Coordinates of C-alpha atoms in Angstrom, one line a residue:
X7 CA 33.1 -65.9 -66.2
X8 CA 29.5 -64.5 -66.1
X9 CA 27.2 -65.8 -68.8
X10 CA 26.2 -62.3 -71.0
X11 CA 23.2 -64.3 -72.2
X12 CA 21.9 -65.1 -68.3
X13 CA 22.2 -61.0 -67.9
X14 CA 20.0 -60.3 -70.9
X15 CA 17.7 -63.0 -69.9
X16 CA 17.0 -61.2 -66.4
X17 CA 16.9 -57.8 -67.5
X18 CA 14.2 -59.0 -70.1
X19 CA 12.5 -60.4 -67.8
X20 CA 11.7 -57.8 -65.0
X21 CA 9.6 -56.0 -67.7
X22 CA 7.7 -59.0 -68.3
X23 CA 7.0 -59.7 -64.5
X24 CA 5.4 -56.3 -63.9
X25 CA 3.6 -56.3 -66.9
X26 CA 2.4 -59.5 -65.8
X27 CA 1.9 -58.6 -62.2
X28 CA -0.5 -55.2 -63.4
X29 CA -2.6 -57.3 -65.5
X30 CA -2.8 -60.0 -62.8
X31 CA -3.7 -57.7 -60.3
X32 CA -6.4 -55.6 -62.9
X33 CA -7.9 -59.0 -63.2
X34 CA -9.0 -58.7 -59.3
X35 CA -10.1 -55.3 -59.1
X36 CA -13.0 -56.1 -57.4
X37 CA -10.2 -56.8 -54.2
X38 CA -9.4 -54.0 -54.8
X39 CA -12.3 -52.4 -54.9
X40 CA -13.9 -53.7 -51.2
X41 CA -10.1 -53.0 -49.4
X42 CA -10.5 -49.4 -50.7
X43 CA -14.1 -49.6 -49.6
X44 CA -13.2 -51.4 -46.4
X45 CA -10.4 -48.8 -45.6
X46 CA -12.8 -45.5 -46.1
X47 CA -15.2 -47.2 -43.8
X48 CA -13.0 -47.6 -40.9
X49 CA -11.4 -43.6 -42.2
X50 CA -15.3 -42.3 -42.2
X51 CA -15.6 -44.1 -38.9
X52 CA -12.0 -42.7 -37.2
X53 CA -13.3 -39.4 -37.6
X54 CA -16.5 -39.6 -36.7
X55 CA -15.4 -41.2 -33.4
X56 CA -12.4 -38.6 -33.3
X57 CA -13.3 -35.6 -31.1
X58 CA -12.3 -32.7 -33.2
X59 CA -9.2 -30.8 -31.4
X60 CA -9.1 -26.9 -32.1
X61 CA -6.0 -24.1 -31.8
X62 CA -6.3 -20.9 -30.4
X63 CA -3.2 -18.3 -30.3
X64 CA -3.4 -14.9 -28.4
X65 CA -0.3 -12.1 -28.3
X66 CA 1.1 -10.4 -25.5
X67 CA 3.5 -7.8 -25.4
X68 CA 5.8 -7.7 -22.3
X69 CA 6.6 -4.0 -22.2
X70 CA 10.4 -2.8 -21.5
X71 CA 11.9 0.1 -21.4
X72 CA 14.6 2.1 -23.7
X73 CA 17.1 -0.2 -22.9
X74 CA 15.4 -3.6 -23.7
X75 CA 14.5 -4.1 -20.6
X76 CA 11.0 -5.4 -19.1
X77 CA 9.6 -2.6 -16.8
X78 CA 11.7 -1.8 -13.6
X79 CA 10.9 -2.5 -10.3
X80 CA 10.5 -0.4 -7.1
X81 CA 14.3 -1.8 -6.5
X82 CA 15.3 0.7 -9.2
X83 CA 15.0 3.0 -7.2
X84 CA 18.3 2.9 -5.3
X85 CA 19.7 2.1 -9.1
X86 CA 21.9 5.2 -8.9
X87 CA 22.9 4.1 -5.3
X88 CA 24.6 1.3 -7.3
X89 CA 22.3 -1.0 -4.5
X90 CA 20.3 -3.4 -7.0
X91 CA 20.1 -4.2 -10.5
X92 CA 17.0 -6.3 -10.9
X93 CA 16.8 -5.9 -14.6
X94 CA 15.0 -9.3 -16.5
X95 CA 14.3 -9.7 -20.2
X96 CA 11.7 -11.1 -22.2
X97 CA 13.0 -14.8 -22.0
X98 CA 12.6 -14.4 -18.3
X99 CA 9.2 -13.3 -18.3
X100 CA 8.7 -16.4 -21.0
X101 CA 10.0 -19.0 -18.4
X102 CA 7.7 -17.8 -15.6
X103 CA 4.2 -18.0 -18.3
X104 CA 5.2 -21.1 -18.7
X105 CA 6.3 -22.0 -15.0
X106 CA 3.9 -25.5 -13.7
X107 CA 3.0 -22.8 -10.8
X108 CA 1.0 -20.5 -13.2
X109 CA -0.7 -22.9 -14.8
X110 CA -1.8 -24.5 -11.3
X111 CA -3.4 -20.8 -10.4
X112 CA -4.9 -20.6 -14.0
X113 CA -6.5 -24.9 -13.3
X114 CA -7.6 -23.5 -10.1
X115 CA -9.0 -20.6 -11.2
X116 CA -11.1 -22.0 -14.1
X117 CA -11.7 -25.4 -12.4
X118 CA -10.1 -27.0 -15.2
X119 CA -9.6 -30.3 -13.1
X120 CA -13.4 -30.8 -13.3
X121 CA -14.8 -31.8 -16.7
X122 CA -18.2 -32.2 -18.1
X123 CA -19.1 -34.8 -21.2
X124 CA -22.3 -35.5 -22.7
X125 CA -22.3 -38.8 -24.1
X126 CA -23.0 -38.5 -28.0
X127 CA -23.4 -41.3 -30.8
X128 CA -20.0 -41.3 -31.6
X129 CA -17.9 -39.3 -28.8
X130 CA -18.6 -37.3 -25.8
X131 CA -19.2 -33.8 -26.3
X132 CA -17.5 -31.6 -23.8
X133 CA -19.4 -29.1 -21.9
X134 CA -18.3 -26.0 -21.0
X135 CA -19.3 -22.4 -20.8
X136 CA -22.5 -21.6 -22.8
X137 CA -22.6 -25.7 -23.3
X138 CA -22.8 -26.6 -19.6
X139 CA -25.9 -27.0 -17.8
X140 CA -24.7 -27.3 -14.4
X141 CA -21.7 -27.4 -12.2
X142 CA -20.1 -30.1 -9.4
X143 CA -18.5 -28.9 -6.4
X144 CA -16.8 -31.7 -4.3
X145 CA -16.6 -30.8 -0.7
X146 CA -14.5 -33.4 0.6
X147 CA -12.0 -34.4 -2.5
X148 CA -8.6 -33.6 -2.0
X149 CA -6.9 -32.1 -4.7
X150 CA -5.1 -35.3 -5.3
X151 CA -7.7 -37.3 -5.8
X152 CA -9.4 -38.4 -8.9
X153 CA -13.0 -39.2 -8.5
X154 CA -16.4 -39.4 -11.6
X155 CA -20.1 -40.3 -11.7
X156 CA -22.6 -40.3 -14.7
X157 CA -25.2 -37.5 -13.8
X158 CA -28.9 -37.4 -14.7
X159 CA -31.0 -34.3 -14.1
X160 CA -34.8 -34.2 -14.8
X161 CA -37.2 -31.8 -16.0
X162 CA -38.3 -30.9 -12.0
X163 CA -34.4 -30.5 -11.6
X164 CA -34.0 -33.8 -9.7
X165 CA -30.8 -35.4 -10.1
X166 CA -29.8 -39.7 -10.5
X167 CA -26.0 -40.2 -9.7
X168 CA -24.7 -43.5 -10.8
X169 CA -21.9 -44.9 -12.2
X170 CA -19.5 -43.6 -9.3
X171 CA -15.4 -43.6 -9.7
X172 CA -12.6 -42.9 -6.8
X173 CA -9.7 -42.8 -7.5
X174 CA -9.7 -44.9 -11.2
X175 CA -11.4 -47.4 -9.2
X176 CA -15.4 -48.2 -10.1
X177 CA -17.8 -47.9 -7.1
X178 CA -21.3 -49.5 -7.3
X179 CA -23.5 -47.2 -5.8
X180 CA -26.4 -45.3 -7.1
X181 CA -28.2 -41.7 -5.4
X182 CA -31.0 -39.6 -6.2
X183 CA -31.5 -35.9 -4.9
X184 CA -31.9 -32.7 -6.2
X185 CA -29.7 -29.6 -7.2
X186 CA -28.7 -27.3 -4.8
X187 CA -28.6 -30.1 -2.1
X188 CA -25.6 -31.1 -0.4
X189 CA -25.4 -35.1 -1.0
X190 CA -23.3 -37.6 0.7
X191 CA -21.8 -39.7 -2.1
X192 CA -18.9 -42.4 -1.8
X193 CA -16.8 -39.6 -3.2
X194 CA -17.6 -37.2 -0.6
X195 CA -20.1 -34.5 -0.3
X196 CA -21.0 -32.9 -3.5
X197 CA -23.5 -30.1 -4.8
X198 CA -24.5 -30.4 -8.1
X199 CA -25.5 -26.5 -9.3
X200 CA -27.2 -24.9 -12.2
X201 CA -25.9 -22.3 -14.1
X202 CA -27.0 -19.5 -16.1
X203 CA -27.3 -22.0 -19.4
X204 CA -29.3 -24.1 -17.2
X205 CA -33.1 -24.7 -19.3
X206 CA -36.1 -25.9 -16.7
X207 CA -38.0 -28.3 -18.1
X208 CA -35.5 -30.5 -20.1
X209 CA -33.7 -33.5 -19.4
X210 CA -30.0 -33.7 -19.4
X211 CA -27.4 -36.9 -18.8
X212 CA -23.9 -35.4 -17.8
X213 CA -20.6 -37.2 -17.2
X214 CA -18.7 -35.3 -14.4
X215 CA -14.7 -36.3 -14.4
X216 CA -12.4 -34.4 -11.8
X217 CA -8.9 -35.4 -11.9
X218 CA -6.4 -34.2 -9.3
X219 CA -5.0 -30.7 -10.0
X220 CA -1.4 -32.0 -10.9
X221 CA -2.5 -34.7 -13.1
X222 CA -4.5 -31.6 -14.8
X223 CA -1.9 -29.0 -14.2
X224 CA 0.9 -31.7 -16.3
X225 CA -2.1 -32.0 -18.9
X226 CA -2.4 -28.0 -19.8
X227 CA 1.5 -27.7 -19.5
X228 CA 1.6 -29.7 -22.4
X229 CA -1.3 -28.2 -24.7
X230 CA 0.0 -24.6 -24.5
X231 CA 3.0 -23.5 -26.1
X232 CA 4.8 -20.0 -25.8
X233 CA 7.5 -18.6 -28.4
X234 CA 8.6 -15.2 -29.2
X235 CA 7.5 -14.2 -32.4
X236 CA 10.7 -12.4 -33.3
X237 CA 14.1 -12.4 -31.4
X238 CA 14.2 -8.1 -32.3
X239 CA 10.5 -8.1 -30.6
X240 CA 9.0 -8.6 -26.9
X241 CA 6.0 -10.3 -28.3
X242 CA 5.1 -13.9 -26.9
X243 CA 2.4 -16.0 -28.8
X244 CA 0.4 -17.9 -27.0
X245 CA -0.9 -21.6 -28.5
X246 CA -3.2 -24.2 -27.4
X247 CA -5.3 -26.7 -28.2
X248 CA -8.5 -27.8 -27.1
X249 CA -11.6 -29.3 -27.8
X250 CA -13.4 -26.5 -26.7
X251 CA -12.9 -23.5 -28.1
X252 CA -14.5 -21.0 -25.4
X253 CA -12.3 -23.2 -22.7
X254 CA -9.2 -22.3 -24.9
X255 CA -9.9 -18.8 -25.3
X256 CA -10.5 -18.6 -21.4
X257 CA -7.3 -20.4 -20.8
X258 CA -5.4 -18.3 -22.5
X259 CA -7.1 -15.1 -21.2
X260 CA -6.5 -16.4 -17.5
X261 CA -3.0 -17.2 -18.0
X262 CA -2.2 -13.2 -18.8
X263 CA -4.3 -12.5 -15.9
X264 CA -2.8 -14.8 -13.1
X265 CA 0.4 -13.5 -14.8
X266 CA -0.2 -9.9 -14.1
X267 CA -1.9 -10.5 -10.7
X268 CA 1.3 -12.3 -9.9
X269 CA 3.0 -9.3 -11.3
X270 CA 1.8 -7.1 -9.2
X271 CA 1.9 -8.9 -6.4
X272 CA 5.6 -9.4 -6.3
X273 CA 6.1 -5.5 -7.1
X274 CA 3.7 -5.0 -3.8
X275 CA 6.0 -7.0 -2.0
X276 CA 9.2 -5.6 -3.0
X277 CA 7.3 -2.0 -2.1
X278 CA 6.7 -3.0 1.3
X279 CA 10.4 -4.4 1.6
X280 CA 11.3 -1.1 0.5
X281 CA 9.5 1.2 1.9
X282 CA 10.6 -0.8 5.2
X283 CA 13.9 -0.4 3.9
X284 CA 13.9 3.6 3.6
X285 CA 11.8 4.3 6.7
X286 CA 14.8 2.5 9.1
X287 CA 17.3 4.5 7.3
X288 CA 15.1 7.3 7.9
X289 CA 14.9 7.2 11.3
X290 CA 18.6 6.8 12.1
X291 CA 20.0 9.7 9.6
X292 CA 17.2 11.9 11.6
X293 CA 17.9 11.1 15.2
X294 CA 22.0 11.3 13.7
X295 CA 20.6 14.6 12.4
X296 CA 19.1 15.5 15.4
X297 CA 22.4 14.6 17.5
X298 CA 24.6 17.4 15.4
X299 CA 22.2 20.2 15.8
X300 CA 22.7 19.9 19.4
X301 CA 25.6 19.9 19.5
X302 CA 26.4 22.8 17.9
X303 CA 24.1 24.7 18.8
X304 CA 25.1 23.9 22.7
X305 CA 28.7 24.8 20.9
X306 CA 27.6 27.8 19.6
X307 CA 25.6 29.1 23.1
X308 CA 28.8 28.3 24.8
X309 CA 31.3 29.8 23.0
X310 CA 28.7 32.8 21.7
X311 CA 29.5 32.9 18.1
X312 CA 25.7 32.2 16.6
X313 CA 25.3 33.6 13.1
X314 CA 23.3 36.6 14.0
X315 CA 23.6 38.0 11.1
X316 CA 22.0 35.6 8.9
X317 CA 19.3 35.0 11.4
X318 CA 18.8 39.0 11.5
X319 CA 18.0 38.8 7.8
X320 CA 15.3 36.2 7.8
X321 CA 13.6 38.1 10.3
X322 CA 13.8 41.0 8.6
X323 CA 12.8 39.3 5.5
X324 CA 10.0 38.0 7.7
X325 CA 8.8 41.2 9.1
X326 CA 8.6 42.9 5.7
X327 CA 6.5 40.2 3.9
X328 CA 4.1 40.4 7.1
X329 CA 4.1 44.3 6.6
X330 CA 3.1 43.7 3.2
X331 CA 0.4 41.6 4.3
X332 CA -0.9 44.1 6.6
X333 CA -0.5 46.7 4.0
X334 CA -3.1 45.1 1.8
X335 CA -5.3 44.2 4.5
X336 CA -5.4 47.8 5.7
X337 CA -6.3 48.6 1.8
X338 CA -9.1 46.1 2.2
X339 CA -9.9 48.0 5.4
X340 CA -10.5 51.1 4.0
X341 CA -12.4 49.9 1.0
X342 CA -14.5 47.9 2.9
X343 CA -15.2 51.2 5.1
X344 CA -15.8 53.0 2.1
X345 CA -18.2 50.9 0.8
X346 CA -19.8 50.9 4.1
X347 CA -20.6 54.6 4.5
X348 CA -21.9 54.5 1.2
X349 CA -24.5 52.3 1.7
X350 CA -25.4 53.7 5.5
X351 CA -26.1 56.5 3.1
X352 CA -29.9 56.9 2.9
X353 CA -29.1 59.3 -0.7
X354 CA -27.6 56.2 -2.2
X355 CA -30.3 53.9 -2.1
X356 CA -31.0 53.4 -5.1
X357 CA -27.5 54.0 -6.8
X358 CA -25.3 51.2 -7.9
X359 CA -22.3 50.2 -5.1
X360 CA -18.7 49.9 -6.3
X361 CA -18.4 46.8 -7.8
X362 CA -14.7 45.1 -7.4
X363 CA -13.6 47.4 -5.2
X364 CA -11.1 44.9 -3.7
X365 CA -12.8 44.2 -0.1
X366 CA -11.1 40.8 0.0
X367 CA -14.3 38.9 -0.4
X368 CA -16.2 37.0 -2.9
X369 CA -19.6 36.7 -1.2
X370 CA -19.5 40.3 -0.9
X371 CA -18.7 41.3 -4.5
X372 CA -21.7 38.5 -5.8
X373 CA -24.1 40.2 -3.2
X374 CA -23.4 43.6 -4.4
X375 CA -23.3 42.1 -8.2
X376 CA -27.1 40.8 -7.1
X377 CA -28.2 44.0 -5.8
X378 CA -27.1 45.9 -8.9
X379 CA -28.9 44.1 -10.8
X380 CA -31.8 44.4 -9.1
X381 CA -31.4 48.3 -8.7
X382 CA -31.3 48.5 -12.4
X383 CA -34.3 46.9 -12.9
X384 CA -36.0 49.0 -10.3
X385 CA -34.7 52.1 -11.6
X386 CA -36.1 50.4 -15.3
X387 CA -39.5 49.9 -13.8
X388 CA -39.6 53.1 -12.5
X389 CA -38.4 55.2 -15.9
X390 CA -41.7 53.0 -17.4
X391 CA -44.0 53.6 -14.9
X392 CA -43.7 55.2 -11.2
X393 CA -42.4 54.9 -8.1
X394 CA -46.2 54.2 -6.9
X395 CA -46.1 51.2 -9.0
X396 CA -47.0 48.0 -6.8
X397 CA -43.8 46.0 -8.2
X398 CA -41.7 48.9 -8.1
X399 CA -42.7 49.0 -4.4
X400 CA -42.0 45.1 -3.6
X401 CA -38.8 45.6 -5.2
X402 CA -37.7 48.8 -2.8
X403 CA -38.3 46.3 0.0
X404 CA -36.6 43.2 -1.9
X405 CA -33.9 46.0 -2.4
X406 CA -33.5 47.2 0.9
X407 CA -33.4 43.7 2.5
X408 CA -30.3 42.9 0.1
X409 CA -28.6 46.8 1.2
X410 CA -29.2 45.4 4.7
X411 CA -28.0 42.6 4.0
X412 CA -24.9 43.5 1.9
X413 CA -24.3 45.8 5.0
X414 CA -24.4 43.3 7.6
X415 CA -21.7 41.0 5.5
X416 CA -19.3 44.1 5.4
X417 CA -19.2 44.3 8.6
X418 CA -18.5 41.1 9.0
X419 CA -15.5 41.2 7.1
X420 CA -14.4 44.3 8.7
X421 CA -14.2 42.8 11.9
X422 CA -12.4 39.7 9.7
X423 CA -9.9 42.4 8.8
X424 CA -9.0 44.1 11.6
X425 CA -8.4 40.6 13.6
X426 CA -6.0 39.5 10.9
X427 CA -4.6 42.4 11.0
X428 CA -3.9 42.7 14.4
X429 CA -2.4 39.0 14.4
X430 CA 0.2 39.7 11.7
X431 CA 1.1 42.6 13.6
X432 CA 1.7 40.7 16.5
X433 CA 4.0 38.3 14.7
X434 CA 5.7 41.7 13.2
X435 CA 6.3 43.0 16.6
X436 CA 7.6 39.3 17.5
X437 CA 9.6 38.9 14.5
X438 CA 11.2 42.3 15.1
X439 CA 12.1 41.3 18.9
X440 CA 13.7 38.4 17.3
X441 CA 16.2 39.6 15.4
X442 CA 19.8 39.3 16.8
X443 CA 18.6 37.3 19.2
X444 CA 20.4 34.5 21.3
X445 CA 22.5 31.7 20.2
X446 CA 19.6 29.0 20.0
X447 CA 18.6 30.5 16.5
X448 CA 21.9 29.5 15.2
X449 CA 19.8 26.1 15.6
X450 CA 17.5 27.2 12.6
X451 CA 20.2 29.1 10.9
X452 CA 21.7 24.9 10.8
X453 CA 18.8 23.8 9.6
X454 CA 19.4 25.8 6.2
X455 CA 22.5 24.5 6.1
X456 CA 22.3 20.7 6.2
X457 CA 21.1 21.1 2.6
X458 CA 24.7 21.2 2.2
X459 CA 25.8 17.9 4.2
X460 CA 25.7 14.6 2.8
X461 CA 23.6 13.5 5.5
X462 CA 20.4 16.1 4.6
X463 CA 21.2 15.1 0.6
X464 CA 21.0 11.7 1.8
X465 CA 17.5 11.9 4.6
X466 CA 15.6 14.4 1.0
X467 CA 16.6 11.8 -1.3
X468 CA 15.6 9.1 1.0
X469 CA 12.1 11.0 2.0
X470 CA 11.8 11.6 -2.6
X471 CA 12.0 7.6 -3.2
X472 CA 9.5 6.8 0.2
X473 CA 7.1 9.3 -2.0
X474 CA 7.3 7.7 -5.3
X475 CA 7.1 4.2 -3.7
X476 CA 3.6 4.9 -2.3
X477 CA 2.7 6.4 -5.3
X478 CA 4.0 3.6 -7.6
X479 CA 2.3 1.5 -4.8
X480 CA -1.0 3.3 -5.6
X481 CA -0.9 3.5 -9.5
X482 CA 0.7 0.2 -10.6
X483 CA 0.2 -0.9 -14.1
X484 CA 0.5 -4.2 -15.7
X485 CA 4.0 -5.8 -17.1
X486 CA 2.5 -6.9 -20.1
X487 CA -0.8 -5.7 -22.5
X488 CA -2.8 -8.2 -24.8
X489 CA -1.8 -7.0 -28.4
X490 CA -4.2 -9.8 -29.8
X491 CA -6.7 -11.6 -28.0
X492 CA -7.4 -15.6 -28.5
X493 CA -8.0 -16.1 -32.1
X494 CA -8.0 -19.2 -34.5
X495 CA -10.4 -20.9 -37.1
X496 CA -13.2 -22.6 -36.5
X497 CA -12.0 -25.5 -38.2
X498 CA -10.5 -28.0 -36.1
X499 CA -6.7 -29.2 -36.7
X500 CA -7.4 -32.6 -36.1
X501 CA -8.9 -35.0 -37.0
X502 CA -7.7 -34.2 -40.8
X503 CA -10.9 -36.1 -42.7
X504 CA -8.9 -35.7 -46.2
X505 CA -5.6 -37.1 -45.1
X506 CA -7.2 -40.0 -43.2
X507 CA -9.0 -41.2 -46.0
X508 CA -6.4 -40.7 -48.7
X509 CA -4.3 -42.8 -46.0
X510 CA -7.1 -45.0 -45.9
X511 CA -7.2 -45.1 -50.1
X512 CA -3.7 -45.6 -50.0
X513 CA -4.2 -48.4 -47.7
X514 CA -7.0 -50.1 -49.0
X515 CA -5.0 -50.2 -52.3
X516 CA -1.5 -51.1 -50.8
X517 CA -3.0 -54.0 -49.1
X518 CA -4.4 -55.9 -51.9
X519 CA -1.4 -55.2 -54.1
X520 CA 0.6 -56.4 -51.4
X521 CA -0.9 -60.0 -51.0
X522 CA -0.8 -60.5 -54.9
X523 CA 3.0 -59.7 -55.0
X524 CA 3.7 -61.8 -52.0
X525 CA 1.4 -64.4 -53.6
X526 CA 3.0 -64.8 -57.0
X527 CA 6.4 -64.3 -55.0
X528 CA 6.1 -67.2 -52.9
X529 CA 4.6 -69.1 -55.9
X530 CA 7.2 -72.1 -57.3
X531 CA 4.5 -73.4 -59.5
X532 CA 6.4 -73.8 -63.2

């Protein structure tokens, strides 16, 4: 049987240990004291040493249509053919922002295998954009390899290379130069160029890292994150971080970009593939086309049953809208005639001519508009002063000079008139000799007719969706539109100063307390 007095013994004494332990360890505060002060130090000095990450988010909206669809495709187009459904959704679109493929264009694009440091008392500094003072293009690295150097570029923008790296291996070899020269260095041929931050007269001490694109590709994959914001929505966001916030701002900007170039792209190619596709079928539904005509029409000459009766009425339909035509031209005629004999008319000189008196011709009617005018300030002068009146007389000759010339335009057009005239009554005469003509217009008559054939509904709706292919071709728009361009704080995420040194307080206080408890644990002393 258990003791009850041994249970009351320990449960008094537990009390009476901690108690103990508290003032034990209050009697060595000043341990406590330097492992706090120890910890902080070593916090203080994490994050100084810590390059401070940022996060940048943008929105895009992949546009769809009214069935929740993203935009169609040329392919659509034979959608009530029941030839293609190449419908895709907003997870698809997803998948290919975040396909390894498009981020390789976007490294490529932005050189974002090449980086730029300048060393700093606690960390390097990336440079980039408005930060970086010049730029490194290899010649000879391949896009697998890794190579680095620590650059050095004087006031007279000469440059010391050192510190050379191929490959993660260290190369001791040292060059001098200047910018703008191509240099033979162990890793390859490089030019070292300034940009438009680039100050004359200062020093500055770069270190130039290029990594292969994979290694930088697999890098990038892994900073930017994509998510729908809501499942109801076709809004993607966008994250990344970076310790440069202009680099993560142009990375995200780029990867919409490269995403709509490769957009349109594919929709170009699957334009070409069907416009290839419509022109073949084209071709053989015309020469089928072509094949029927003739042989009905050779039927129809044969057995002499052509449609005369039809054909009669489109030429007669023919010849009355060309008798029309010659109706008003002969009005014009006559009008312009008209108008002619009244200005051969010496009496009328200075009267005002018909104005819209339907000649036909616009010149005419301005120059006639003109020559009023100027009559009616003539006529003004005249009422003023007198027909002897030196202005009065520079204007008779300005007037007749227009009267001439008004008259040398009608004529003009009256030779215009009667030529169209006696073309249209030509084709009147030849329309008239055509009606009830032979069999071979029963040709044309079929012509009419195809627009009742599957074939001709077939070859116009064929010849509607080779139009609005080129078209599409010609005004393509983007599958998706930047609803919120690359936005975050200022503030970097990381490193987080106030949780590191509360960890570090924590630390510095866990640590002492720790070695007293073991201490007076492991102690048998009675």
């Amino acid at each position: 049987m258990e003791n009850p007095n041994y249970k009351s013994v320990e449960q008094n004494e537990n009390p009476i240990v901690f108690k103990d332990l508290f003032y034990l360890c209050l009697s060595k505060w000043k341990w406590f004291v330097l492992s706090v002060a120890v910890m902080l130090a070593l916090g203080v000095l994490y994050t100084l040493r810590t390059h401070p990450v940022y996060s940048r988010t943008a929105s895009v909206l992949v546009k769809q249509d009214a069935k929740g669809n993203s935009m169609p495709t040329e392919m659509d187009a034979f959608s009530n053919l029941g030839l293609f459904t190449t419908r895709t959704n907003v997870y698809n679109e997803l998948l290919t922002m975040q396909s390894p493929a498009l981020m390789t264009q976007v490294v490529r694009n932005l050189s974002l295998n090449r980086n730029y440091y300048a060393p700093g008392r606690f960390y390097n500094q990336v440079l980039y954009g408005r930060t970086l003072p010049a730029t490194v293009s290899f010649l000879d690295l391949d896009e697998t390899e890794s190579a680095g150097f620590l650059m050095d570029i004087g006031k007279d923008m000469s440059l010391s290379l050192s510190n050379f790296t191929l490959m993660g291996a260290p190369v001791d070899f040292t060059l001098s130069g200047r910018m703008l020269d191509t240099l033979e260095s162990p890793v390859g041929r490089i030019i070292v160029s300034p940009t438009i931050n680039f100050q004359s007269g200062k020093e500055y001490t770069v270190k130039v890292v290029c990594s292969s694109i994979s290694s930088a590709v697999g890098a990038y994959c892994k900073k930017v994150t994509m998510s729908l914001k809501d499942k109801q929505a076709s809004v993607i966001a966008i994250s990344i971080n970076d310790l440069s916030i202009q680099r993560a701002d142009d990375v995200l900007n780029e990867i919409v970009n490269v995403y709509n170039e490769n957009w349109i792209f594919d929709k170009n190619q699957i334009s070409v593939s069907t416009s290839l596709f419509i022109n073949d079928r084209l071709a053989v539904i015309e020469n089928e086309l072509g094949s029927v005509d003739e042989r009905i029409s050779s039927y129809k000459s044969e057995h002499l049953v052509p449609d005369v009766q039809a054909a009669s009425s489109l030429y007669m339909q023919q010849s009355t809208t060309t008798n029309r035509e010659i109706t008003e031209l002969n009005n014009s005629l006559s009008m312009a005639k008209y108008v002619r004999d009244y200005v051969v008319n010496e009496d009328n000189n200075y009267h005002l001519l018909p104005a819209n008196s339907g000649i036909g011709s616009n010149s005419i009617e301005s120059e006639i508009m003109r020559y009023n005018e100027q009559v009616l300030q003539r006529n003004s002068l005249v009422a003023n002063s007198s027909e002897k009146n030196p202005l009065v007389i520079d204007m008779n000759e300005a007037i007749s000079a227009m009267r001439t010339a008004i008259l040398k335009s009608i004529n003009n057009q009256i030779v215009t008139l009667e030529s169209k005239i006696k073309s249209l009554e030509k084709e009147e005469r030849k329309a008239t000799s055509q009606i009830a003509a032979n069999p071979n217009q029963a040709k044309y008559l079929l012509s009419v007719e195809r627009q009742q054939k599957v074939k001709e509904a077939l070859y116009l709706f064929l010849l509607q969706k080779r139009e609005e292919n080129e078209l599409s071709q010609a005004f393509t728009a983007f599958n998706t539109r930047l609803i919120t361009p690359p936005t975050g704080s200022t503030n970097p995420i990381a490193p987080q100063r106030a949780k590191i040194l509360l960890i570090a307080i924590l630390i510095g206080l866990v640590i002492p307390f720790g070695i007293i408890y073991l201490a007076e644990t492991l102690n048998t002393t009675v």
